[in-house]
Tab-separated table of C-alpha atoms in Angstrom:
chain	number	residue	atom	x	y	z
A	1	MET	CA	-84.761	66.879	26.843
A	2	SER	CA	-88.156	66.110	27.786
A	3	GLY	CA	-91.404	66.609	26.042
A	4	GLN	CA	-93.329	65.132	23.094
A	5	ARG	CA	-92.817	61.747	22.250
A	6	THR	CA	-91.388	61.039	18.589
A	7	GLU	CA	-93.008	58.302	16.542
A	8	PRO	CA	-90.387	56.726	14.292
A	9	SER	CA	-90.371	58.341	10.643
A	10	ASP	CA	-89.027	55.130	9.052
A	11	PRO	CA	-89.197	51.474	10.565
A	12	TYR	CA	-85.825	50.788	9.227
A	13	PHE	CA	-84.119	53.926	10.247
A	14	PRO	CA	-86.165	55.097	13.480
A	15	ALA	CA	-83.378	57.368	14.552
A	16	ASN	CA	-83.567	59.371	11.252
A	17	GLY	CA	-86.303	62.036	10.336
A	18	ASP	CA	-89.081	63.524	12.477
A	19	SER	CA	-92.679	63.142	11.346
A	20	ARG	CA	-93.986	65.989	13.685
A	21	TYR	CA	-92.942	68.513	10.926
A	22	ARG	CA	-92.041	68.948	7.359
A	23	VAL	CA	-89.627	71.120	5.582
A	24	HIS	CA	-90.457	72.918	2.362
A	25	ARG	CA	-87.300	74.698	1.566
A	26	TYR	CA	-83.618	74.785	2.555
A	27	GLU	CA	-81.186	77.574	2.010
A	28	LEU	CA	-77.593	76.261	2.227
A	29	ALA	CA	-74.645	78.425	2.238
A	30	LEU	CA	-71.392	76.438	2.370
A	31	GLU	CA	-67.681	77.146	2.300
A	32	TYR	CA	-65.387	74.293	1.526
A	33	ARG	CA	-61.649	73.944	1.423
A	34	PRO	CA	-60.353	70.615	-0.239
A	35	GLY	CA	-56.939	70.412	1.291
A	36	PRO	CA	-57.743	70.506	4.842
A	37	ASN	CA	-61.284	69.020	3.953
A	38	ARG	CA	-63.014	71.782	5.909
A	39	LEU	CA	-66.691	72.652	5.884
A	40	ALA	CA	-68.561	75.655	7.228
A	41	GLY	CA	-72.304	76.126	6.565
A	42	THR	CA	-75.139	78.179	7.440
A	43	ALA	CA	-78.623	76.411	6.725
A	44	ARG	CA	-81.893	77.974	6.778
A	45	LEU	CA	-84.993	75.791	6.661
A	46	SER	CA	-88.299	76.917	6.092
A	47	ALA	CA	-90.888	74.292	7.946
A	48	ILE	CA	-94.440	73.585	8.876
A	49	ALA	CA	-95.490	72.256	12.298
A	50	GLY	CA	-97.751	69.143	12.016
A	51	ARG	CA	-101.193	68.394	13.543
A	52	ALA	CA	-99.923	69.161	17.250
A	53	PRO	CA	-98.061	72.142	18.846
A	54	LEU	CA	-94.322	71.448	18.666
A	55	THR	CA	-92.520	71.918	22.050
A	56	GLU	CA	-89.470	70.142	20.439
A	57	PHE	CA	-88.298	68.630	17.425
A	58	HIS	CA	-85.020	67.310	15.948
A	59	LEU	CA	-82.733	67.372	12.920
A	60	ASN	CA	-80.028	64.820	11.873
A	61	LEU	CA	-76.627	66.327	11.786
A	62	ALA	CA	-73.139	64.649	12.207
A	63	GLU	CA	-70.701	65.472	14.558
A	64	PHE	CA	-69.962	69.122	13.729
A	65	ARG	CA	-69.312	71.880	15.832
A	66	ILE	CA	-72.627	73.891	16.465
A	67	GLY	CA	-71.861	77.800	16.358
A	68	ARG	CA	-75.464	78.843	16.491
A	69	VAL	CA	-79.111	77.807	16.448
A	70	LEU	CA	-82.027	79.967	15.898
A	71	VAL	CA	-85.985	79.251	15.638
A	72	ASN	CA	-87.852	82.158	14.132
A	73	GLY	CA	-85.049	84.233	14.935
A	74	ARG	CA	-84.851	83.484	18.712
A	75	ALA	CA	-82.326	81.214	20.535
A	76	PRO	CA	-83.837	77.955	21.708
A	77	HIS	CA	-82.543	75.398	23.884
A	78	TYR	CA	-80.700	72.475	21.942
A	79	THR	CA	-78.370	69.670	22.401
A	80	HIS	CA	-76.430	67.778	19.818
A	81	ARG	CA	-75.491	64.159	20.281
A	82	GLY	CA	-75.463	60.879	18.381
A	83	GLY	CA	-76.154	62.513	15.050
A	84	LYS	CA	-79.410	64.321	16.315
A	85	LEU	CA	-79.670	68.189	16.891
A	86	ARG	CA	-82.697	68.245	19.342
A	87	ILE	CA	-84.252	71.606	19.499
A	88	ARG	CA	-86.731	72.965	22.052
A	89	PRO	CA	-88.035	76.550	20.913
A	90	ALA	CA	-88.571	79.316	23.371
A	91	LYS	CA	-92.100	79.033	22.679
A	92	PRO	CA	-94.182	75.801	21.236
A	93	LEU	CA	-94.771	76.282	17.751
A	94	PRO	CA	-98.594	76.179	17.172
A	95	ALA	CA	-100.057	73.140	15.059
A	96	GLY	CA	-99.652	74.035	11.456
A	97	SER	CA	-97.583	77.083	11.858
A	98	ALA	CA	-94.986	78.058	9.576
A	99	PHE	CA	-91.457	78.383	11.201
A	100	THR	CA	-87.636	78.834	10.308
A	101	VAL	CA	-84.518	77.178	11.826
A	102	GLU	CA	-81.464	78.551	11.081
A	103	VAL	CA	-78.046	76.331	11.821
A	104	HIS	CA	-74.559	77.539	11.859
A	105	TRP	CA	-71.894	74.435	11.939
A	106	ALA	CA	-68.213	73.645	10.900
A	107	GLY	CA	-65.932	70.683	10.918
A	108	ASN	CA	-64.245	68.103	8.780
A	109	PRO	CA	-67.028	66.124	6.989
A	110	LYS	CA	-66.784	62.432	6.647
A	111	PRO	CA	-69.080	59.684	5.865
A	112	VAL	CA	-71.590	58.513	8.526
A	113	ARG	CA	-71.588	54.997	9.758
A	114	SER	CA	-74.256	52.486	8.340
A	115	PRO	CA	-74.696	48.848	7.803
A	116	TRP	CA	-73.177	49.230	4.445
A	117	GLY	CA	-70.132	51.231	5.703
A	118	GLY	CA	-69.426	55.056	5.454
A	119	ILE	CA	-72.035	57.021	3.400
A	120	GLY	CA	-72.596	60.502	2.525
A	121	TRP	CA	-69.698	62.892	2.321
A	122	GLU	CA	-66.574	61.445	0.620
A	123	GLU	CA	-63.304	63.085	0.508
A	124	LEU	CA	-61.556	62.268	-2.751
A	125	THR	CA	-57.909	62.430	-3.658
A	126	ASP	CA	-58.585	65.999	-5.144
A	127	GLY	CA	-62.049	67.089	-4.243
A	128	ALA	CA	-65.253	65.617	-2.751
A	129	LEU	CA	-68.679	64.011	-3.698
A	130	VAL	CA	-71.752	63.209	-1.936
A	131	ALA	CA	-73.528	59.660	-2.076
A	132	SER	CA	-76.072	59.847	0.523
A	133	GLN	CA	-78.418	56.873	-0.106
A	134	PRO	CA	-80.089	55.907	2.199
A	135	VAL	CA	-79.157	58.016	5.457
A	136	GLY	CA	-75.858	59.955	4.574
A	137	ALA	CA	-77.416	63.282	4.134
A	138	PRO	CA	-76.605	64.535	7.637
A	139	SER	CA	-72.917	63.740	7.020
A	140	TRP	CA	-72.895	67.461	5.452
A	141	TYR	CA	-76.019	69.470	6.342
A	142	PRO	CA	-78.798	69.368	9.041
A	143	CYS	CA	-81.948	67.984	7.509
A	144	ASN	CA	-85.401	66.046	8.485
A	145	ASP	CA	-83.687	63.096	6.991
A	146	ARG	CA	-86.479	60.883	5.840
A	147	PRO	CA	-87.542	60.305	2.205
A	148	ALA	CA	-91.050	61.329	2.278
A	149	ASP	CA	-90.150	64.956	3.421
A	150	LYS	CA	-89.367	66.658	0.092
A	151	ALA	CA	-88.359	70.195	-0.226
A	152	SER	CA	-86.993	72.736	-2.675
A	153	TYR	CA	-83.076	73.661	-2.287
A	154	HIS	CA	-81.073	76.650	-2.722
A	155	ILE	CA	-77.355	75.831	-2.615
A	156	SER	CA	-74.351	78.278	-2.383
A	157	VAL	CA	-70.923	76.863	-2.390
A	158	ASN	CA	-67.699	78.864	-1.980
A	159	THR	CA	-64.532	76.850	-2.829
A	160	PRO	CA	-60.858	77.713	-4.630
A	161	SER	CA	-61.677	78.866	-8.037
A	162	PRO	CA	-59.818	75.887	-9.852
A	163	TYR	CA	-62.544	73.538	-8.625
A	164	THR	CA	-65.825	73.103	-10.479
A	165	VAL	CA	-68.821	72.657	-8.071
A	166	VAL	CA	-71.684	70.557	-9.312
A	167	ALA	CA	-74.975	70.277	-7.696
A	168	GLY	CA	-78.465	69.006	-8.743
A	169	GLY	CA	-80.673	71.668	-10.176
A	170	ARG	CA	-80.120	75.016	-12.248
A	171	LEU	CA	-76.997	76.907	-11.895
A	172	LEU	CA	-78.043	80.379	-11.181
A	173	THR	CA	-74.538	82.023	-10.661
A	174	ARG	CA	-70.864	81.708	-10.692
A	175	THR	CA	-69.115	84.570	-9.182
A	176	THR	CA	-65.210	84.681	-8.915
A	177	LYS	CA	-63.545	86.970	-6.259
A	178	ALA	CA	-59.745	86.582	-5.752
A	179	SER	CA	-58.874	82.949	-5.420
A	180	THR	CA	-62.235	81.563	-4.713
A	181	THR	CA	-65.415	81.195	-6.594
A	182	THR	CA	-68.971	80.866	-5.417
A	183	TRP	CA	-71.418	78.590	-7.252
A	184	VAL	CA	-75.380	79.020	-6.542
A	185	TYR	CA	-77.762	76.164	-7.690
A	186	GLU	CA	-81.485	76.079	-7.403
A	187	GLN	CA	-83.347	72.749	-7.257
A	188	SER	CA	-87.105	73.980	-7.328
A	189	ALA	CA	-88.540	70.402	-7.576
A	190	PRO	CA	-89.476	68.678	-4.282
A	191	THR	CA	-86.460	66.689	-3.237
A	192	SER	CA	-85.667	64.057	-0.651
A	193	SER	CA	-82.459	64.730	1.639
A	194	TYR	CA	-80.849	61.680	0.404
A	195	LEU	CA	-81.154	62.838	-2.965
A	196	VAL	CA	-79.254	66.277	-2.704
A	197	SER	CA	-75.853	65.646	-4.250
A	198	LEU	CA	-72.559	67.747	-4.281
A	199	SER	CA	-69.255	67.116	-6.304
A	200	ILE	CA	-66.242	69.187	-6.307
A	201	GLY	CA	-63.261	68.379	-8.461
A	202	MET	CA	-61.212	69.119	-11.606
A	203	TYR	CA	-63.718	68.635	-14.289
A	204	GLN	CA	-64.140	69.743	-17.935
A	205	THR	CA	-67.970	70.462	-18.912
A	206	VAL	CA	-69.366	68.923	-22.136
A	207	LEU	CA	-72.775	68.885	-23.689
A	208	LEU	CA	-74.512	65.540	-24.540
A	209	GLY	CA	-76.391	66.215	-27.655
A	210	ASP	CA	-78.716	68.953	-28.838
A	211	PRO	CA	-81.817	69.117	-26.845
A	212	GLY	CA	-83.638	70.857	-29.484
A	213	LEU	CA	-86.642	72.863	-28.785
A	214	GLY	CA	-88.457	71.594	-25.654
A	215	GLY	CA	-85.870	68.915	-25.141
A	216	VAL	CA	-84.012	68.055	-21.881
A	217	PRO	CA	-80.491	69.817	-21.494
A	218	GLN	CA	-78.081	67.098	-20.763
A	219	SER	CA	-74.380	67.869	-19.672
A	220	ALA	CA	-71.398	66.113	-18.064
A	221	HIS	CA	-68.661	67.132	-15.931
A	222	VAL	CA	-65.452	64.695	-16.657
A	223	PRO	CA	-61.836	64.525	-16.099
A	224	ALA	CA	-60.003	65.751	-19.127
A	225	HIS	CA	-58.214	62.359	-19.602
A	226	LEU	CA	-61.316	60.639	-19.471
A	227	LEU	CA	-63.283	62.330	-22.214
A	228	PRO	CA	-62.439	60.238	-25.301
A	229	ARG	CA	-63.774	57.221	-23.738
A	230	PHE	CA	-66.824	59.096	-22.097
A	231	SER	CA	-67.965	60.342	-25.440
A	232	ARG	CA	-68.155	56.784	-26.654
A	233	ASP	CA	-69.788	55.530	-23.452
A	234	PHE	CA	-72.431	58.118	-23.123
A	235	ALA	CA	-73.039	58.438	-26.762
A	236	ARG	CA	-76.614	56.895	-26.528
A	237	GLN	CA	-77.848	58.771	-23.504
A	238	PRO	CA	-79.784	61.100	-25.450
A	239	ALA	CA	-81.523	58.204	-27.178
A	240	MET	CA	-82.335	56.937	-23.645
A	241	MET	CA	-83.805	60.118	-22.707
A	242	ARG	CA	-86.080	59.989	-25.580
A	243	LEU	CA	-87.226	56.514	-25.078
A	244	PHE	CA	-87.778	57.169	-21.321
A	245	GLU	CA	-89.917	60.167	-22.113
A	246	GLU	CA	-91.937	57.917	-24.694
A	247	LEU	CA	-92.437	55.273	-22.016
A	248	PHE	CA	-92.559	57.160	-18.681
A	249	GLY	CA	-93.566	60.619	-19.763
A	250	PRO	CA	-91.937	63.957	-19.623
A	251	TYR	CA	-88.656	64.063	-17.979
A	252	PRO	CA	-89.713	65.387	-14.402
A	253	PHE	CA	-86.782	68.053	-13.853
A	254	GLY	CA	-85.340	70.926	-15.617
A	255	GLU	CA	-81.949	69.412	-16.691
A	256	TYR	CA	-79.826	66.047	-16.181
A	257	VAL	CA	-76.297	66.053	-15.294
A	258	VAL	CA	-73.775	63.488	-15.254
A	259	VAL	CA	-70.642	63.580	-13.161
A	260	VAL	CA	-67.422	61.253	-13.373
A	261	ALA	CA	-65.363	61.181	-10.491
A	262	ASP	CA	-61.587	60.678	-11.100
A	263	GLU	CA	-61.617	57.836	-8.724
A	264	GLU	CA	-63.256	54.413	-8.891
A	265	LEU	CA	-66.629	53.753	-7.322
A	266	ASP	CA	-68.400	50.538	-6.362
A	267	VAL	CA	-71.405	51.577	-8.123
A	268	PRO	CA	-73.045	54.863	-9.771
A	269	VAL	CA	-75.248	56.979	-7.741
A	270	GLU	CA	-78.451	58.744	-8.514
A	271	ALA	CA	-79.353	62.279	-7.107
A	272	GLN	CA	-82.167	64.488	-8.065
A	273	GLY	CA	-81.414	65.643	-11.701
A	274	LEU	CA	-77.791	64.264	-11.304
A	275	SER	CA	-75.971	60.933	-11.509
A	276	THR	CA	-72.468	60.101	-10.474
A	277	PHE	CA	-70.200	57.577	-12.038
A	278	GLY	CA	-66.671	56.508	-11.331
A	279	ALA	CA	-63.726	56.349	-13.683
A	280	ASN	CA	-64.154	52.506	-13.631
A	281	HIS	CA	-67.743	53.058	-15.305
A	282	VAL	CA	-65.958	54.543	-18.313
A	283	ASP	CA	-64.029	51.950	-20.305
A	284	GLY	CA	-64.753	53.152	-23.998
A	285	VAL	CA	-66.668	49.973	-25.026
A	286	ARG	CA	-69.950	50.698	-23.319
A	287	GLY	CA	-69.557	48.195	-20.631
A	288	SER	CA	-71.689	50.058	-18.184
A	289	GLU	CA	-74.410	51.077	-20.532
A	290	ARG	CA	-77.087	49.458	-18.636
A	291	LEU	CA	-75.970	51.524	-15.411
A	292	ILE	CA	-76.431	54.532	-17.521
A	293	ALA	CA	-80.018	53.545	-18.217
A	294	HIS	CA	-80.572	52.579	-14.731
A	295	GLU	CA	-79.492	55.871	-13.201
A	296	LEU	CA	-81.368	57.836	-15.788
A	297	ALA	CA	-84.613	55.864	-15.133
A	298	HIS	CA	-84.339	56.883	-11.303
A	299	GLN	CA	-85.071	60.495	-12.336
A	300	TRP	CA	-88.520	59.068	-12.629
A	301	PHE	CA	-88.794	56.290	-10.329
A	302	GLY	CA	-87.167	57.174	-6.895
A	303	ASN	CA	-86.610	60.912	-7.482
A	304	SER	CA	-89.868	62.354	-8.764
A	305	VAL	CA	-92.075	59.271	-7.658
A	306	THR	CA	-90.599	58.941	-4.068
A	307	ILE	CA	-91.169	56.127	-1.522
A	308	ALA	CA	-92.862	56.824	1.654
A	309	ASP	CA	-90.295	55.068	3.377
A	310	TRP	CA	-87.444	52.569	2.727
A	311	ARG	CA	-89.801	49.409	3.004
A	312	HIS	CA	-90.803	50.372	-0.290
A	313	ILE	CA	-87.417	50.315	-2.056
A	314	TRP	CA	-88.261	48.032	-4.741
A	315	LEU	CA	-90.381	50.696	-6.327
A	316	ASN	CA	-87.066	52.420	-6.826
A	317	GLU	CA	-84.713	49.537	-7.635
A	318	GLY	CA	-87.299	47.268	-9.203
A	319	PHE	CA	-88.390	49.973	-11.823
A	320	ALA	CA	-84.883	51.190	-12.651
A	321	LYS	CA	-83.809	47.479	-13.380
A	322	TYR	CA	-86.849	46.955	-15.594
A	323	ALA	CA	-85.888	50.113	-17.568
A	324	GLU	CA	-82.479	48.584	-18.087
A	325	TRP	CA	-84.347	45.586	-19.799
A	326	LEU	CA	-86.692	48.111	-21.622
A	327	TRP	CA	-83.575	49.860	-22.950
A	328	SER	CA	-82.044	46.644	-24.073
A	329	GLU	CA	-85.101	45.417	-25.773
A	330	ARG	CA	-85.849	48.749	-27.657
A	331	SER	CA	-82.186	49.257	-28.689
A	332	GLY	CA	-81.434	45.997	-30.288
A	333	GLY	CA	-80.150	44.012	-27.431
A	334	ARG	CA	-81.986	41.152	-25.444
A	335	THR	CA	-85.657	41.396	-25.168
A	336	ALA	CA	-87.191	42.031	-21.555
A	337	HIS	CA	-88.542	38.356	-21.547
A	338	GLU	CA	-85.059	37.119	-22.264
A	339	LEU	CA	-83.582	39.098	-19.447
A	340	ALA	CA	-86.300	38.213	-17.140
A	341	THR	CA	-85.807	34.699	-17.871
A	342	ALA	CA	-82.043	35.003	-16.972
A	343	ALA	CA	-82.707	36.723	-13.742
A	344	HIS	CA	-85.474	34.308	-12.914
A	345	ARG	CA	-82.835	31.366	-13.384
A	346	LEU	CA	-80.378	33.250	-11.135
A	347	LEU	CA	-82.980	33.795	-8.311
A	348	SER	CA	-83.982	30.056	-8.570
A	349	SER	CA	-80.584	29.037	-7.348
A	350	GLN	CA	-80.533	31.531	-4.385
A	351	PRO	CA	-82.099	31.634	-1.029
A	352	ARG	CA	-85.861	32.704	-1.052
A	353	ASP	CA	-85.979	34.721	2.166
A	354	LEU	CA	-86.828	38.043	0.576
A	355	ARG	CA	-90.149	39.533	0.710
A	356	LEU	CA	-90.180	42.259	-1.823
A	357	SER	CA	-92.887	44.453	-0.256
A	358	ASP	CA	-90.938	44.570	3.079
A	359	PRO	CA	-87.237	43.153	2.631
A	360	GLY	CA	-86.014	44.294	6.050
A	361	ARG	CA	-83.129	46.694	6.543
A	362	LYS	CA	-80.451	43.958	6.134
A	363	LEU	CA	-81.828	42.832	2.602
A	364	MET	CA	-83.024	46.271	1.268
A	365	PHE	CA	-79.961	46.596	-0.938
A	366	ASP	CA	-79.752	42.752	-1.831
A	367	ASP	CA	-79.345	42.041	-5.559
A	368	ARG	CA	-82.323	39.810	-5.347
A	369	LEU	CA	-84.453	42.732	-4.610
A	370	TYR	CA	-83.488	44.464	-7.902
A	371	GLN	CA	-83.783	41.403	-9.881
A	372	ARG	CA	-87.122	40.172	-8.415
A	373	GLY	CA	-88.411	43.940	-8.730
A	374	GLY	CA	-87.684	43.714	-12.226
A	375	LEU	CA	-89.504	40.443	-12.496
A	376	THR	CA	-92.530	41.556	-10.746
A	377	LEU	CA	-92.946	44.273	-13.207
A	378	HIS	CA	-92.522	41.747	-16.036
A	379	ALA	CA	-95.278	39.676	-14.411
A	380	ILE	CA	-97.466	42.677	-14.628
A	381	ARG	CA	-96.730	43.152	-18.046
A	382	CYS	CA	-97.494	39.743	-19.160
A	383	ALA	CA	-100.835	40.068	-17.115
A	384	LEU	CA	-101.960	43.380	-18.563
A	385	GLY	CA	-100.606	43.081	-21.856
A	386	ASP	CA	-98.336	45.801	-23.497
A	387	SER	CA	-100.833	48.326	-24.415
A	388	ALA	CA	-102.351	48.280	-20.998
A	389	PHE	CA	-98.999	47.891	-19.281
A	390	PHE	CA	-97.431	51.188	-20.822
A	391	ARG	CA	-100.211	53.188	-20.331
A	392	MET	CA	-100.219	51.991	-16.560
A	393	LEU	CA	-96.422	52.834	-16.407
A	394	ARG	CA	-96.537	56.140	-17.842
A	395	ASP	CA	-99.744	57.027	-15.816
A	396	TRP	CA	-97.892	55.968	-12.677
A	397	ALA	CA	-95.180	58.192	-13.288
A	398	THR	CA	-97.435	61.117	-14.308
A	399	VAL	CA	-100.135	60.968	-11.516
A	400	HIS	CA	-97.324	60.685	-8.854
A	401	ARG	CA	-94.855	63.217	-10.175
A	402	HIS	CA	-93.039	64.851	-7.221
A	403	GLY	CA	-95.082	62.878	-4.968
A	404	VAL	CA	-94.813	60.005	-2.498
A	405	VAL	CA	-95.789	56.491	-2.974
A	406	SER	CA	-95.987	52.961	-1.323
A	407	THR	CA	-96.506	49.325	-2.631
A	408	VAL	CA	-100.348	49.410	-2.000
A	409	ALA	CA	-100.700	52.520	-3.881
A	410	LEU	CA	-98.878	50.910	-6.979
A	411	THR	CA	-101.224	47.700	-6.602
A	412	HIS	CA	-104.275	49.703	-6.429
A	413	HIS	CA	-103.006	51.854	-9.506
A	414	VAL	CA	-102.279	48.651	-11.513
A	415	ALA	CA	-105.535	47.063	-10.758
A	416	ARG	CA	-107.460	49.801	-12.831
A	417	TYR	CA	-105.525	48.519	-15.785
A	418	ALA	CA	-106.481	44.849	-15.502
A	419	ALA	CA	-109.419	43.062	-17.011
A	420	GLU	CA	-109.429	40.637	-13.915
A	421	PRO	CA	-108.316	40.766	-10.193
A	422	LEU	CA	-104.676	40.410	-9.852
A	423	ASP	CA	-104.655	39.777	-6.178
A	424	ASP	CA	-102.825	36.314	-6.514
A	425	LEU	CA	-100.247	37.853	-8.726
A	426	PHE	CA	-99.576	40.791	-6.102
A	427	THR	CA	-99.529	38.163	-3.161
A	428	ALA	CA	-97.097	35.946	-4.867
A	429	TRP	CA	-94.540	38.410	-6.214
A	430	LEU	CA	-94.736	41.174	-3.526
A	431	TYR	CA	-95.874	39.525	-0.091
A	432	GLU	CA	-94.546	35.835	-0.140
A	433	PRO	CA	-90.673	35.087	-0.301
A	434	ALA	CA	-91.424	31.807	-2.530
A	435	LEU	CA	-90.116	32.458	-6.215
A	436	PRO	CA	-93.271	32.386	-8.459
A	437	PRO	CA	-92.940	30.572	-11.854
A	438	LEU	CA	-91.582	32.701	-14.662
A	439	PRO	CA	-94.553	34.483	-16.321
A	440	ALA	CA	-95.365	33.687	-20.135
A	441	PRO	CA	-94.784	36.434	-22.481
A	442	ALA	CA	-97.410	38.975	-23.343
A	443	ARG	CA	-99.812	37.962	-26.402
A	444	PRO	CA	-99.813	39.325	-28.950
A	445	PRO	CA	-96.025	39.018	-29.302
A	446	ILE	CA	-93.811	41.963	-28.072
A	447	PRO	CA	-93.903	44.435	-30.740
A	448	ALA	CA	-90.834	45.100	-33.044
A	449	ARG	CA	-88.097	47.261	-31.843
A	450	PRO	CA	-87.948	50.802	-32.843
A	451	GLY	CA	-84.762	52.007	-34.653
A	452	TYR	CA	-82.455	52.778	-31.841
A	453	PRO	CA	-78.903	51.900	-32.455
A	454	PRO	CA	-77.647	48.710	-31.260
A	455	THR	CA	-76.055	48.714	-27.782
A	456	ASN	CA	-73.368	46.561	-26.332
A	457	GLY	CA	-74.422	46.922	-22.881
A	458	GLY	CA	-77.946	45.544	-23.270
A	459	SER	CA	-76.741	42.313	-25.091
A	460	LYS	CA	-74.121	41.657	-22.121
A	461	GLY	CA	-77.015	41.403	-19.551
A	462	GLY	CA	-74.691	41.755	-16.773
A	463	ARG	CA	-75.335	41.330	-13.064
A	464	GLY	CA	-77.198	44.052	-11.002
A	465	LYS	CA	-75.412	45.944	-8.186
A	466	THR	CA	-74.452	43.665	-5.784
A	467	GLY	CA	-73.157	43.520	-2.021
A	468	PRO	CA	-73.251	46.223	0.473
A	469	SER	CA	-71.891	48.973	-2.016
A	470	SER	CA	-75.143	48.405	-3.796
A	471	SER	CA	-76.825	50.902	-1.328
A	472	ARG	CA	-75.370	53.890	-3.311
A	473	GLY	CA	-77.255	52.888	-6.808
């Protein structure tokens, strides 16, 4: 197809996403049969053209069979190759105009290939789950696959009745007819395509604590045989929610859901309003508690406050790493400075070729990015002092709630809370690969911890997510 030239939406993944338009709503109607792993779907996208007329545009979609494509109710010319559905409307779409795209597709979903292995739709022994970070969303639905293009979602899934279907957002209806059940979810908050998740399996549903008036409803979907261990391992999640609301501001979504798959997963996976853990993360002795804190913190940092493109991924992972340290500090484990000291010692023995502000695709999920991201926030805390730091942190999550941010936006934000310029700190920690010295603890000393119950997870100070599989946490 000829026509307009597409500027890359993301320098790390130039084939994903189309910056010439944006989607503000997806309506997905899916039918899934676990046995043959067969998915059939219809997607209706409500979108807005950018500053130039659209003579063509594209969606990302894996190698499914396409049944029909419509733009504003009319059949366009389209091609579907290499994970791209290229569409040329019958008439060019005027700049700034609203338009709809309808796509019908079917096939056997599977992970899409990436530098970190297959990501996206994963067929399980009995069911399926979706873990899309960073570019796995096209493995199951057509989308403008770039993190800055956030939209609301309405998702309907029909599947055999014994299965539970879990998606991020509010469950609107569950309707059973004959041997199948249709589950309908609504996620009204702006959501990036990689943060749309789906889990289909044999689960029991449990509530985590009593949210009380104005509290955040928290539930979990867990295989029955894992419930005793799960009850102990996740007992402190409601306390984490209270702490993070205190530190980061109100929880940004309507509910928070945890799914435990009945299989081992390399790492847990965050999605919008939902996190998925593997059976291996449920051991009955709270061995993965820091990961529970990490995934919950992503609801503020990554999901609500979303990166403009993948160069800024440390704004997701560094903030979630530091949230682990804050939970440890405030729940009776090691202080953030003790954990920062351990992280600095670890990084001192490793290669120093990672630039936090732009790590490159090869290193964007390297464990050093997580650790150095946490250290950078600790350095900012030491420079500002606790009072200004925690005001800065809460305001960052509040001002940019449901928005899109970059590293430069953060440095401008932090500078407003500093008594003196922080240019040297930003240059050393964000823009140079050399490891700066460990910052001194803030003075006055870190305040006494409030009375959250002691935790095993924080005191162990285990390593962050490592290796290629860390792309899913």
